[in-house]
Short mmCIF file of C-alpha atoms in Angstrom, two decimals:
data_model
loop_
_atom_site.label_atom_id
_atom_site.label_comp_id
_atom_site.label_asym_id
_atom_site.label_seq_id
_atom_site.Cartn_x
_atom_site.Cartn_y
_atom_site.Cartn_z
CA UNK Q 1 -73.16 48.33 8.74
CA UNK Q 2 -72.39 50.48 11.58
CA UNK Q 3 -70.36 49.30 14.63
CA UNK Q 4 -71.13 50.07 18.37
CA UNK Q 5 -68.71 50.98 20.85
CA UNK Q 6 -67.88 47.72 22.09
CA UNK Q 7 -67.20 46.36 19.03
CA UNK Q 8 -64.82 48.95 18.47
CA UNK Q 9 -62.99 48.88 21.63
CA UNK Q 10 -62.49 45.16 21.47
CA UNK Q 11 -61.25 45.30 18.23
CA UNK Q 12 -58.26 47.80 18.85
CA UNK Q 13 -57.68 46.00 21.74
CA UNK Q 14 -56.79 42.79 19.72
CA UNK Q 15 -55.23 45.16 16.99
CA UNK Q 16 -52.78 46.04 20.01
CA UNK Q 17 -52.50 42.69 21.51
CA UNK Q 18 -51.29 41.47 17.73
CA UNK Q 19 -48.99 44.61 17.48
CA UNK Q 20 -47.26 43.69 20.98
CA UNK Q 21 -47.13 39.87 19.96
CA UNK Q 22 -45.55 41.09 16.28
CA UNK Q 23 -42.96 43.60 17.75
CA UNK Q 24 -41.21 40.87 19.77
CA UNK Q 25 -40.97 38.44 17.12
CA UNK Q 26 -39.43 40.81 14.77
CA UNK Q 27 -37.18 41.42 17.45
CA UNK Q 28 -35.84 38.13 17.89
CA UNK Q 29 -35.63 38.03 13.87
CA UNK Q 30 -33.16 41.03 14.02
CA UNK Q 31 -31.00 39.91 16.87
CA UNK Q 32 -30.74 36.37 14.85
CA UNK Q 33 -29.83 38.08 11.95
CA UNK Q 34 -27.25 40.52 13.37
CA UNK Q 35 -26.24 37.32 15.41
CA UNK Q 36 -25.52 35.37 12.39
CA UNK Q 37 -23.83 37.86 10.24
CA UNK Q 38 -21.40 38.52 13.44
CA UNK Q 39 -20.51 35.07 13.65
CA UNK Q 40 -20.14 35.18 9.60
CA UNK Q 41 -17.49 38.50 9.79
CA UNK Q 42 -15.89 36.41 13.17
CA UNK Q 43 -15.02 33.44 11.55
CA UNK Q 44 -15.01 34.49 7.25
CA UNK Q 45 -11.46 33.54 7.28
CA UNK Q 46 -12.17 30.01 8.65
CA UNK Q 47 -15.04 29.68 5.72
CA UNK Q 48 -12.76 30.98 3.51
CA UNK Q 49 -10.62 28.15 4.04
CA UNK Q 50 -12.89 25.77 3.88
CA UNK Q 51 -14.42 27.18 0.56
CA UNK Q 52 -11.88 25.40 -1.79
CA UNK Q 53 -12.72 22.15 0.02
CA UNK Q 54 -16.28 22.75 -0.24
CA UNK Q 55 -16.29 23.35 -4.18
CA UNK Q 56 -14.37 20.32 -4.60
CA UNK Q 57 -16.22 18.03 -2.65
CA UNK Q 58 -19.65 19.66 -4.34
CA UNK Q 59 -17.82 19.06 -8.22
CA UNK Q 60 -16.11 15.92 -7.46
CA UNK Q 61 -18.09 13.75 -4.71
CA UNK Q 62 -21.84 15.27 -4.48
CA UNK Q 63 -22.27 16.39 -7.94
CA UNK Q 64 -21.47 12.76 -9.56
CA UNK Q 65 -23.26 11.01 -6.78
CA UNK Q 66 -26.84 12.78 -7.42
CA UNK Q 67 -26.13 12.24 -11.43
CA UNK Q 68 -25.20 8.82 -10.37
CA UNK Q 69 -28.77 8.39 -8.58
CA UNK Q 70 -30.41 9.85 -11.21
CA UNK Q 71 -28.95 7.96 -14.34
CA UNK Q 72 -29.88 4.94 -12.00
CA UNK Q 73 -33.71 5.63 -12.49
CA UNK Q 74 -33.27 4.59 -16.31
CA UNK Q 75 -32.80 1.78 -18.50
CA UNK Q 76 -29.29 2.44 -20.32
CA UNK Q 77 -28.32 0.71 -23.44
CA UNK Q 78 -25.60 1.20 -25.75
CA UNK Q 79 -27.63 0.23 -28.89
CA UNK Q 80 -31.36 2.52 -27.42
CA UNK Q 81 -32.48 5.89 -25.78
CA UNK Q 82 -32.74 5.38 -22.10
CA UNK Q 83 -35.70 5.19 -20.64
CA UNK Q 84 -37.24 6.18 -17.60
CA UNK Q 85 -37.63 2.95 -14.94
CA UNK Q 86 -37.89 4.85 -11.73
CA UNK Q 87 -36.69 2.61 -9.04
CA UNK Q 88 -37.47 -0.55 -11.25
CA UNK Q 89 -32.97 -1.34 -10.97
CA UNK Q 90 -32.90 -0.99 -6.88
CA UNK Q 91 -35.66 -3.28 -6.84
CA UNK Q 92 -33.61 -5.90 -9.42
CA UNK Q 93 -30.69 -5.26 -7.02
CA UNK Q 94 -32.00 -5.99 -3.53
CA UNK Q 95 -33.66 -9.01 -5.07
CA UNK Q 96 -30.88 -10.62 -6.35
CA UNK Q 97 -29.28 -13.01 -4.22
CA UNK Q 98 -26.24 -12.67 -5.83
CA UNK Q 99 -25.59 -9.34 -4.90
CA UNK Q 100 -26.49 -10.42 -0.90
CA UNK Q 101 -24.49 -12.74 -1.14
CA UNK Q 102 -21.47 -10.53 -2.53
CA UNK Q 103 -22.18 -9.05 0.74
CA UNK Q 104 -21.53 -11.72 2.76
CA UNK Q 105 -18.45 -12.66 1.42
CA UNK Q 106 -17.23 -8.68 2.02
CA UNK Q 107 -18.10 -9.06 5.89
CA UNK Q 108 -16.53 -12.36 6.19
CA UNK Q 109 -13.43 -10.99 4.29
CA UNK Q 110 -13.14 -8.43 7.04
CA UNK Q 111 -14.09 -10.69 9.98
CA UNK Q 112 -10.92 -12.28 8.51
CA UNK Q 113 -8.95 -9.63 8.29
CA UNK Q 114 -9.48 -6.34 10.30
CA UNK Q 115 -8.85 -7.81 14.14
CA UNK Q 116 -5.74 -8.74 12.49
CA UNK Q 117 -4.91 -6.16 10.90
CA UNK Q 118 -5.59 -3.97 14.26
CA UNK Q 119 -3.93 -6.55 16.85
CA UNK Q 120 -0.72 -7.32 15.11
CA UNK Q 121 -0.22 -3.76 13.93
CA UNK Q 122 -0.58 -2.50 17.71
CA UNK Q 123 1.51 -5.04 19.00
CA UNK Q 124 4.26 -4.14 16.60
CA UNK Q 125 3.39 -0.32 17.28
CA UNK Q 126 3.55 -1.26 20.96
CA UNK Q 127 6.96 -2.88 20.56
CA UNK Q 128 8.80 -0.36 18.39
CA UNK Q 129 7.96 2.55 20.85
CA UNK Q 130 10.29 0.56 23.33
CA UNK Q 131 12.76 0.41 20.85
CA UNK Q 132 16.05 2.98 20.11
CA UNK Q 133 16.01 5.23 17.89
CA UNK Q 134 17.92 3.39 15.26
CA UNK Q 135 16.61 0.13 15.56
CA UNK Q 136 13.37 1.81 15.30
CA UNK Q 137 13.80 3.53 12.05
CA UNK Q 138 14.89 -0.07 10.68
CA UNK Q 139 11.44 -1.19 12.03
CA UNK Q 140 9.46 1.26 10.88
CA UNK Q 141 10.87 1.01 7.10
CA UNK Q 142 10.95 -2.79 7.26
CA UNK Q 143 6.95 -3.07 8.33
CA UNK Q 144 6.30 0.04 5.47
CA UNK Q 145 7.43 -1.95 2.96
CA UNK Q 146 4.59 -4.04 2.00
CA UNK Q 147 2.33 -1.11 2.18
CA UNK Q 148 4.57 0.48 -1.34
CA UNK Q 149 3.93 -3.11 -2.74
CA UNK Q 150 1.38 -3.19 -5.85
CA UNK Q 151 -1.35 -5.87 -4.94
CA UNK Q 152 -1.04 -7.45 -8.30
CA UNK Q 153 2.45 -8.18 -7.68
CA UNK Q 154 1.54 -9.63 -4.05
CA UNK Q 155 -1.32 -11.47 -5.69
CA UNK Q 156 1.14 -13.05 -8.05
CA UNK Q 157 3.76 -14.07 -5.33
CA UNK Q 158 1.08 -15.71 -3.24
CA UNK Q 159 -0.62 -17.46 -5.90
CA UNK Q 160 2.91 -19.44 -6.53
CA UNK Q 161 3.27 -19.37 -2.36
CA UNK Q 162 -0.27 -21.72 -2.28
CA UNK Q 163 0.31 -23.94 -5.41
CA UNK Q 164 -0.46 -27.44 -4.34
CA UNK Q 165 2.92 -28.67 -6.17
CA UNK Q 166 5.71 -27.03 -5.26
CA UNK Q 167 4.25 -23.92 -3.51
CA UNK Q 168 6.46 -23.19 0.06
CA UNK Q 169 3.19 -22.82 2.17
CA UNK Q 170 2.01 -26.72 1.49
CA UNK Q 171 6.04 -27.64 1.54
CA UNK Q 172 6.68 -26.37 5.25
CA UNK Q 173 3.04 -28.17 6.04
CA UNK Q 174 4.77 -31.29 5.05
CA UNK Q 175 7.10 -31.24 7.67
CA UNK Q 176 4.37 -31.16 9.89
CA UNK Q 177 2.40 -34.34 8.12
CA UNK Q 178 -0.34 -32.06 6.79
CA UNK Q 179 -1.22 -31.25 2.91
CA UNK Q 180 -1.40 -30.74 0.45
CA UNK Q 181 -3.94 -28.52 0.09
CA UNK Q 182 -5.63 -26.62 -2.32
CA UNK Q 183 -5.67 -23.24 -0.96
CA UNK Q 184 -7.67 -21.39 -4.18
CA UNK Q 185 -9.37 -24.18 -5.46
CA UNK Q 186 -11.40 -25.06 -2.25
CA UNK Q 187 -14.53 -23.33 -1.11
CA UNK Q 188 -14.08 -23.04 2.19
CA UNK Q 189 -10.21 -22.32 2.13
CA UNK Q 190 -10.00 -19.68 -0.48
CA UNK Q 191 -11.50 -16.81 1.32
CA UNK Q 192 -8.91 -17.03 4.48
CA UNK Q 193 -6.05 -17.87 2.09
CA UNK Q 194 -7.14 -14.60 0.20
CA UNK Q 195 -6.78 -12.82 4.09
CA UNK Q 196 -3.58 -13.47 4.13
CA UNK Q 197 -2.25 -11.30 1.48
CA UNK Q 198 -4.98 -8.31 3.02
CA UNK Q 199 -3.47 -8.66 5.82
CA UNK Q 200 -0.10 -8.53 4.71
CA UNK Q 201 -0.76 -5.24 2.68
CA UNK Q 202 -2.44 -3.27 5.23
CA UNK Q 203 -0.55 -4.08 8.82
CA UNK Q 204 2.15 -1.68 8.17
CA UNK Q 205 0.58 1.79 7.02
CA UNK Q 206 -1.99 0.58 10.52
CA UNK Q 207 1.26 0.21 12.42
CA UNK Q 208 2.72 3.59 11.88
CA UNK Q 209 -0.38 5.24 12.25
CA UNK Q 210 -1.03 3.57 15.52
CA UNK Q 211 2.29 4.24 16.56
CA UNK Q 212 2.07 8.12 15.73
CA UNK Q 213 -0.69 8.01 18.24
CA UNK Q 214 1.05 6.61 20.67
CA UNK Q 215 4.02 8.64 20.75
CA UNK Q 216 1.48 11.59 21.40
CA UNK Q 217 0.93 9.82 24.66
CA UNK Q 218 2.89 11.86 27.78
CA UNK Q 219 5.61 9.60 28.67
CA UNK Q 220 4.44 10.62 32.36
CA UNK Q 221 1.57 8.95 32.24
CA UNK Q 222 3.33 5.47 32.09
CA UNK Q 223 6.06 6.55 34.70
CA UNK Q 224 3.69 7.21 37.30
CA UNK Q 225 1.62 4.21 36.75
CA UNK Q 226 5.07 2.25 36.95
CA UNK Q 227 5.67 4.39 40.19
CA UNK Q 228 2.26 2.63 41.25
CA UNK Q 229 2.88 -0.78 40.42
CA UNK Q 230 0.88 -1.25 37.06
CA UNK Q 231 2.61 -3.77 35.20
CA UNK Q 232 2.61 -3.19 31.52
CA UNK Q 233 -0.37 -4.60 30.87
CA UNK Q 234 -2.21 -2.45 32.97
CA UNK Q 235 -0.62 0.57 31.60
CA UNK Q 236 -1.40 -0.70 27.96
CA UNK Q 237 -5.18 -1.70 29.05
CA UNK Q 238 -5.71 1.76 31.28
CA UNK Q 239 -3.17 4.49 29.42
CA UNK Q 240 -2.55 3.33 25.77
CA UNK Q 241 -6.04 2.14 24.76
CA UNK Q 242 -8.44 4.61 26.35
CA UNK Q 243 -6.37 7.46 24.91
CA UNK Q 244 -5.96 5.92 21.20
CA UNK Q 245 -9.40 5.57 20.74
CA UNK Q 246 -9.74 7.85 18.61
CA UNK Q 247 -6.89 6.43 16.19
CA UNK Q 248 -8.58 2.96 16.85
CA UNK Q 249 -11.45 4.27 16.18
CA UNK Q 250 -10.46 6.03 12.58
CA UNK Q 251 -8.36 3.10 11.66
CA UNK Q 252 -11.63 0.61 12.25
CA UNK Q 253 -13.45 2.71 10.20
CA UNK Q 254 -11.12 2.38 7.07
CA UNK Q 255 -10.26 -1.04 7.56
CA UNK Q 256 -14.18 -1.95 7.31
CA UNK Q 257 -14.84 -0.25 4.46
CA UNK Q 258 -11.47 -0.71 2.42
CA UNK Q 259 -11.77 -4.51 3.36
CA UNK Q 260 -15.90 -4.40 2.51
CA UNK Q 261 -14.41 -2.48 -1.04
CA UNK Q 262 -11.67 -5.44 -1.60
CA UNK Q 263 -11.07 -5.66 -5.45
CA UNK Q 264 -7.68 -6.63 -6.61
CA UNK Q 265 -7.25 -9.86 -4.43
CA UNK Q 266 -10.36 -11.83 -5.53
CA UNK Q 267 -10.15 -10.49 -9.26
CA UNK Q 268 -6.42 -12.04 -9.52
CA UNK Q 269 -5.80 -14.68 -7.26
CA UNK Q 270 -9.19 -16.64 -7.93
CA UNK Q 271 -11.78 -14.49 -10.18
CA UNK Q 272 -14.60 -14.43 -7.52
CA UNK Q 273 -14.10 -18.53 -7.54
CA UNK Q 274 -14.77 -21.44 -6.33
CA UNK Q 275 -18.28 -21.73 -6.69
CA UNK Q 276 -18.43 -17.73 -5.95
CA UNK Q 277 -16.46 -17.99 -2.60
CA UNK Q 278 -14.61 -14.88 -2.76
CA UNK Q 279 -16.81 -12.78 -5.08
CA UNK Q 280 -16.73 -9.45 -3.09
CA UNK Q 281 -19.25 -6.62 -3.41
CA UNK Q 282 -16.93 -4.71 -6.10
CA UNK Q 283 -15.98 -7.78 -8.07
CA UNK Q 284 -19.83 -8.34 -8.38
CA UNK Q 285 -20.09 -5.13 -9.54
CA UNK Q 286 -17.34 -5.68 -12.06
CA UNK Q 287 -18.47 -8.47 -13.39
CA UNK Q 288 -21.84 -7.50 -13.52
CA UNK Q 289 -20.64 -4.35 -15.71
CA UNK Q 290 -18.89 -6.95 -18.15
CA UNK Q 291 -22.10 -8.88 -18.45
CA UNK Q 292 -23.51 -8.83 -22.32
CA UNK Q 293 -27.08 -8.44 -21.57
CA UNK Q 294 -28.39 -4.95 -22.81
CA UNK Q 295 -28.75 -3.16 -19.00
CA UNK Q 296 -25.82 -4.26 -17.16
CA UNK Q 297 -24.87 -0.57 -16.87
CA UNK Q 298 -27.92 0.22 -15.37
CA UNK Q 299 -27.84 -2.52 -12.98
CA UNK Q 300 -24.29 -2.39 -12.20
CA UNK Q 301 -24.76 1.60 -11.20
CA UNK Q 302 -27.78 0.78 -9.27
CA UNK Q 303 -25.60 -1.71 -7.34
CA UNK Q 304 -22.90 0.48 -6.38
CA UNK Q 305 -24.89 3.00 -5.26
CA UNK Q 306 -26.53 0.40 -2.71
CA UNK Q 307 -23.12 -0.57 -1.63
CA UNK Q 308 -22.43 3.04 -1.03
CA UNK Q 309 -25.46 3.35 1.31
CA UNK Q 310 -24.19 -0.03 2.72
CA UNK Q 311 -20.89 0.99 3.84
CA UNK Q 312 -22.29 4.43 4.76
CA UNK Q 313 -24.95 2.33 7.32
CA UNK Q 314 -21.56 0.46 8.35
CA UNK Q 315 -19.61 3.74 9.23
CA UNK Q 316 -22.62 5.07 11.34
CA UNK Q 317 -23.27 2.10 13.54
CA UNK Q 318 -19.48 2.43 14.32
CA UNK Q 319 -19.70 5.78 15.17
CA UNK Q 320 -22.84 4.84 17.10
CA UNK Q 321 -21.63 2.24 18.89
CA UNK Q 322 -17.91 3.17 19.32
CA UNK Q 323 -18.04 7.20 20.37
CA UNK Q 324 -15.02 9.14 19.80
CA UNK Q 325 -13.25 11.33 22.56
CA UNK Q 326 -12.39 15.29 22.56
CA UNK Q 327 -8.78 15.64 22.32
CA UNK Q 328 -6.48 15.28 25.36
CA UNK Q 329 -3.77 18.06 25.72
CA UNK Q 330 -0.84 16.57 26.49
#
């Protein structure tokens, strides 16, 4: 077929129009390139760095957890050959009241126990920071020490602190013409009476961490807000909060999920009892793993790895709702 002239010219036109549109684009794929191996030879040392982190996190964290997610998709039993199930165990789990239920009794447990946690350990923060040197020091170890105590040993002690016969918590309630009661053997007492002992643990690691941040706080600030008249209230609601919220923030975070993760408490003091009143999301778990029937395992893994997308949903809306500030120079 022979072409005419127009044809001809119109098609090097477009054959030039495609070679100008082409030139540019490879362009801007070289500069990209050049642009990201400069930034690469700027900043190897910094990867460098973070290599070792990076290979440990990939061996010991996202490694297991993608085996994890895939031995979830099939039926394991001791005494057969697994078999492939898909996503037949997530459906099991998010189906079984139980397990929503296990949930409930985690978010109550830190309802309980995180405002707490966070108020009395920046109250004693707040207090110790006024304090002299010595007399601070003696602080600071006395409120450290329950952190170094085992919570099997504190489970123990506070088991004999709520017996209904001769336990000291119902004996100083009889001075006051109340008791006995039956702290772990009632439904709707066990769960705060379990608090207590959280709380006790965890208020003095959260007390030296909050007061860390607030010794990072310029003492200036707080003199001239005295020179203004703010009493210490207002400095505390105006100075110390707004710039510890990022320590408020982190220490929020790992309350949650340590107190949504609660284990040792439940397990000793009442075994997930009365009527399943303090069976938290890893007890569930637990038990569920101890159960006889054939595909606990399976069902037990598939649980966990819900929880873990549970408490990961927790940490986000946190984040989300609670943003955290760039870092003031003091």
């Amino acid at each position: 077929m022979t072409m005419s002239p127009q044809t001809t010219t119109h098609m090097g036109t477009a054959a030039s129009v495609a070679l100008e549109v082409e030139a540019p684009v490879k362009g801007r794929r070289r500069r990209t390139r050049e642009r990201v191996s400069k930034h690469m030879m700027d900043n190897r040392t910094a990867y460098l760095m973070l290599a070792p982190m990076i290979v440990l996190l990939g061996i010991f964290v996202w490694w297991p957890l993608i085996w994890s997610f895939y031995l979830s998709t099939f039926e394991i039993s001791f005494y057969e050959d697994p078999v492939f199930v898909g996503l037949q165990f997530y459906r099991y789990v998010l189906e079984d009241p139980k397990f929503w239920h296990s949930i409930g009794i985690g978010a109550m447990y830190v309802v309980y126990t995180v405002p707490a946690i966070m108020i009395i350990a920046f109250l004693m923060a707040s207090f110790i920071r006024t304090c002299g040197i010595k007399l601070a020091g003696l602080l600071k170890t006395t409120v450290y020490t329950p952190t170094v105590v085992s919570a099997v040993v504190a489970s123990i002690v506070f088991i004999f602190m709520y017996r209904a016969d001769g336990g000291i918590i119902n004996w100083l309630l009889s001075f006051v013409g109340l008791g006995p009661y039956a702290f772990l053997s009632d439904p709707n007492l066990a769960l705060p009476a379990i608090s207590i002992p959280g709380i006790w643990l965890a208020f003095g690691i959260t007390t030296l961490i909050m007061l860390a941040g607030m010794y990072d706080i310029p003492q200036s600030y707080y003199e001239a807000a005295q020179l203004e008249g703010a009493n210490y209230f207002q400095r505390t609601w105006f100075i110390t909060i707004p710039l510890m919220k990022n320590v408020l923030l982190y220490l929020l975070v790992t309350a949650t999920i340590a107190g949504m993760q609660q284990f040792e408490l439940p397990l000793i003091m009442t075994g997930g009892g009365p009527t399943n009143a303090t069976m938290t999301p890893n007890l569930f778990i637990f038990n569920t793993f101890k159960d006889p029937t054939p595909y606990a395992t399976s069902f037990s893994l598939t649980a966990a790895l819900i929880l873990f997308f549970v408490l990961g949903t927790i940490s986000v809306l946190i984040f989300r709702l609670i943003r955290s500030d760039k870092a003031i120079d003091a």
